């Protein structure tokens, strides 16, 4: 669904650049052939994306291709963030929590919703493995108190309902066990860690596309102007 300009902060475009590493040197050739574009600005935009998403090897290739200086101040944190992200993505939420507490010790204490989401990943993995008794014990020990907060009640009910199915990944709540669910939480955790470290929680590339989306939509809706087809972020990214 295309984004309303009023929902500017909800625009998320990271998935549009998953394959960015394969085109980095091609980008350099495009920059060389262009006019009116600051080469260093383009390089910094791409580098910020690679650092943000912990693409270590691709970042090194990009630096070698462009001759940029390596951002030494981010390297240690980037490697730790990458491990945390991968643990959350793979369903090992308890390890992700442990490493997060080491890197940003009070982050999950202050961000209860993110902590709940990570715990829910672990519960889901226990259910998927048909360790129902262990899942119930974990829910009683770690999730029960969330039931006192209204915004968690419905989600808790959905997770507990998974226990009723022989094949929970084929239940109406199957999405709670899927990769997309874990990826969303892993990305939220990565952003939260970056913010905790006083680093940008969104990349320059994402912000530029957010701004482009808003400007194009506002222009297309401006009264008295020729009518154009509504701006589509999806079509823009694929063009």
CSV table of N, CA, C and O in Angstrom, one decimal, residues 77 80-81 84-85 96 99-100 103-104 107 114 186-199 201:
chain,number,residue,atom,x,y,z
A,77,UNK,N,30.6,-2.0,17.1
A,77,UNK,CA,29.2,-2.0,17.4
A,77,UNK,C,28.5,-2.7,16.2
A,77,UNK,O,27.5,-3.4,16.4
A,80,UNK,N,28.6,-6.5,16.6
A,80,UNK,CA,27.7,-7.0,17.7
A,80,UNK,C,26.3,-6.9,17.3
A,80,UNK,O,25.5,-7.8,17.6
A,81,UNK,N,25.9,-5.8,16.6
A,81,UNK,CA,24.5,-5.6,16.1
A,81,UNK,C,24.2,-6.7,15.1
A,81,UNK,O,23.1,-7.2,15.1
A,84,UNK,N,23.4,-9.9,17.0
A,84,UNK,CA,22.1,-9.8,17.7
A,84,UNK,C,20.9,-9.9,16.6
A,84,UNK,O,20.0,-10.6,16.9
A,85,UNK,N,21.1,-9.2,15.5
A,85,UNK,CA,20.1,-9.3,14.5
A,85,UNK,C,19.9,-10.7,14.0
A,85,UNK,O,18.8,-11.2,13.8
A,96,UNK,N,19.7,-13.3,21.7
A,96,UNK,CA,19.6,-11.9,21.2
A,96,UNK,C,19.4,-10.9,22.4
A,96,UNK,O,20.0,-9.9,22.5
A,99,UNK,N,22.7,-10.7,24.4
A,99,UNK,CA,23.7,-9.8,23.8
A,99,UNK,C,23.3,-8.4,23.8
A,99,UNK,O,24.1,-7.5,23.9
A,100,UNK,N,22.0,-8.1,23.7
A,100,UNK,CA,21.5,-6.8,23.7
A,100,UNK,C,21.7,-6.2,25.1
A,100,UNK,O,22.1,-5.0,25.2
A,103,UNK,N,25.3,-5.1,25.2
A,103,UNK,CA,25.6,-3.9,24.4
A,103,UNK,C,24.9,-2.7,24.9
A,103,UNK,O,25.5,-1.6,24.8
A,104,UNK,N,23.6,-2.8,25.2
A,104,UNK,CA,22.8,-1.7,25.7
A,104,UNK,C,22.0,-2.2,26.9
A,104,UNK,O,20.8,-2.5,26.8
A,107,UNK,N,18.3,-1.0,27.6
A,107,UNK,CA,17.4,-0.8,26.5
A,107,UNK,C,16.1,-1.5,26.6
A,107,UNK,O,15.0,-0.9,26.5
A,114,UNK,N,9.3,-4.0,22.9
A,114,UNK,CA,10.3,-4.7,22.1
A,114,UNK,C,10.7,-6.0,22.9
A,114,UNK,O,10.9,-7.0,22.3
A,186,UNK,N,13.5,-8.1,14.5
A,186,UNK,CA,15.0,-8.0,14.4
A,186,UNK,C,15.3,-6.6,13.9
A,186,UNK,O,16.3,-5.9,14.4
A,187,UNK,N,14.6,-6.1,13.0
A,187,UNK,CA,14.9,-4.7,12.4
A,187,UNK,C,14.5,-3.6,13.5
A,187,UNK,O,15.3,-2.7,13.6
A,188,UNK,N,13.5,-3.8,14.2
A,188,UNK,CA,13.1,-2.9,15.3
A,188,UNK,C,14.2,-2.9,16.3
A,188,UNK,O,14.5,-1.8,16.9
A,189,UNK,N,14.7,-4.1,16.7
A,189,UNK,CA,15.7,-4.1,17.7
A,189,UNK,C,17.0,-3.4,17.2
A,189,UNK,O,17.6,-2.7,18.0
A,190,UNK,N,17.3,-3.6,16.0
A,190,UNK,CA,18.5,-3.0,15.4
A,190,UNK,C,18.4,-1.5,15.5
A,190,UNK,O,19.3,-0.8,15.9
A,191,UNK,N,17.2,-1.0,15.1
A,191,UNK,CA,17.0,0.5,15.2
A,191,UNK,C,17.1,1.0,16.6
A,191,UNK,O,17.6,2.1,16.9
A,192,UNK,N,16.5,0.2,17.5
A,192,UNK,CA,16.5,0.6,18.9
A,192,UNK,C,17.9,0.7,19.5
A,192,UNK,O,18.3,1.6,20.2
A,193,UNK,N,18.7,-0.3,19.1
A,193,UNK,CA,20.1,-0.3,19.5
A,193,UNK,C,20.9,0.9,19.0
A,193,UNK,O,21.7,1.6,19.7
A,194,UNK,N,20.7,1.2,17.7
A,194,UNK,CA,21.3,2.4,17.1
A,194,UNK,C,20.9,3.7,17.8
A,194,UNK,O,21.8,4.5,18.1
A,195,UNK,N,19.7,3.8,18.1
A,195,UNK,CA,19.2,5.0,18.8
A,195,UNK,C,19.8,5.1,20.2
A,195,UNK,O,20.2,6.1,20.7
A,196,UNK,N,19.9,3.9,20.9
A,196,UNK,CA,20.5,3.9,22.2
A,196,UNK,C,22.0,4.3,22.1
A,196,UNK,O,22.5,4.9,23.1
A,197,UNK,N,22.6,4.0,21.0
A,197,UNK,CA,24.1,4.4,20.8
A,197,UNK,C,24.2,5.8,20.3
A,197,UNK,O,25.3,6.2,19.9
A,198,UNK,N,23.1,6.5,20.2
A,198,UNK,CA,23.1,7.9,19.7
A,198,UNK,C,23.5,7.9,18.2
A,198,UNK,O,24.2,8.9,17.8
A,199,UNK,N,23.1,6.9,17.5
A,199,UNK,CA,23.4,6.8,16.0
A,199,UNK,C,22.0,6.9,15.3
A,199,UNK,O,21.0,6.6,15.9
A,201,UNK,N,18.7,6.1,13.6
A,201,UNK,CA,17.9,4.8,13.6
A,201,UNK,C,17.4,4.5,12.2
A,201,UNK,O,16.9,3.4,11.9
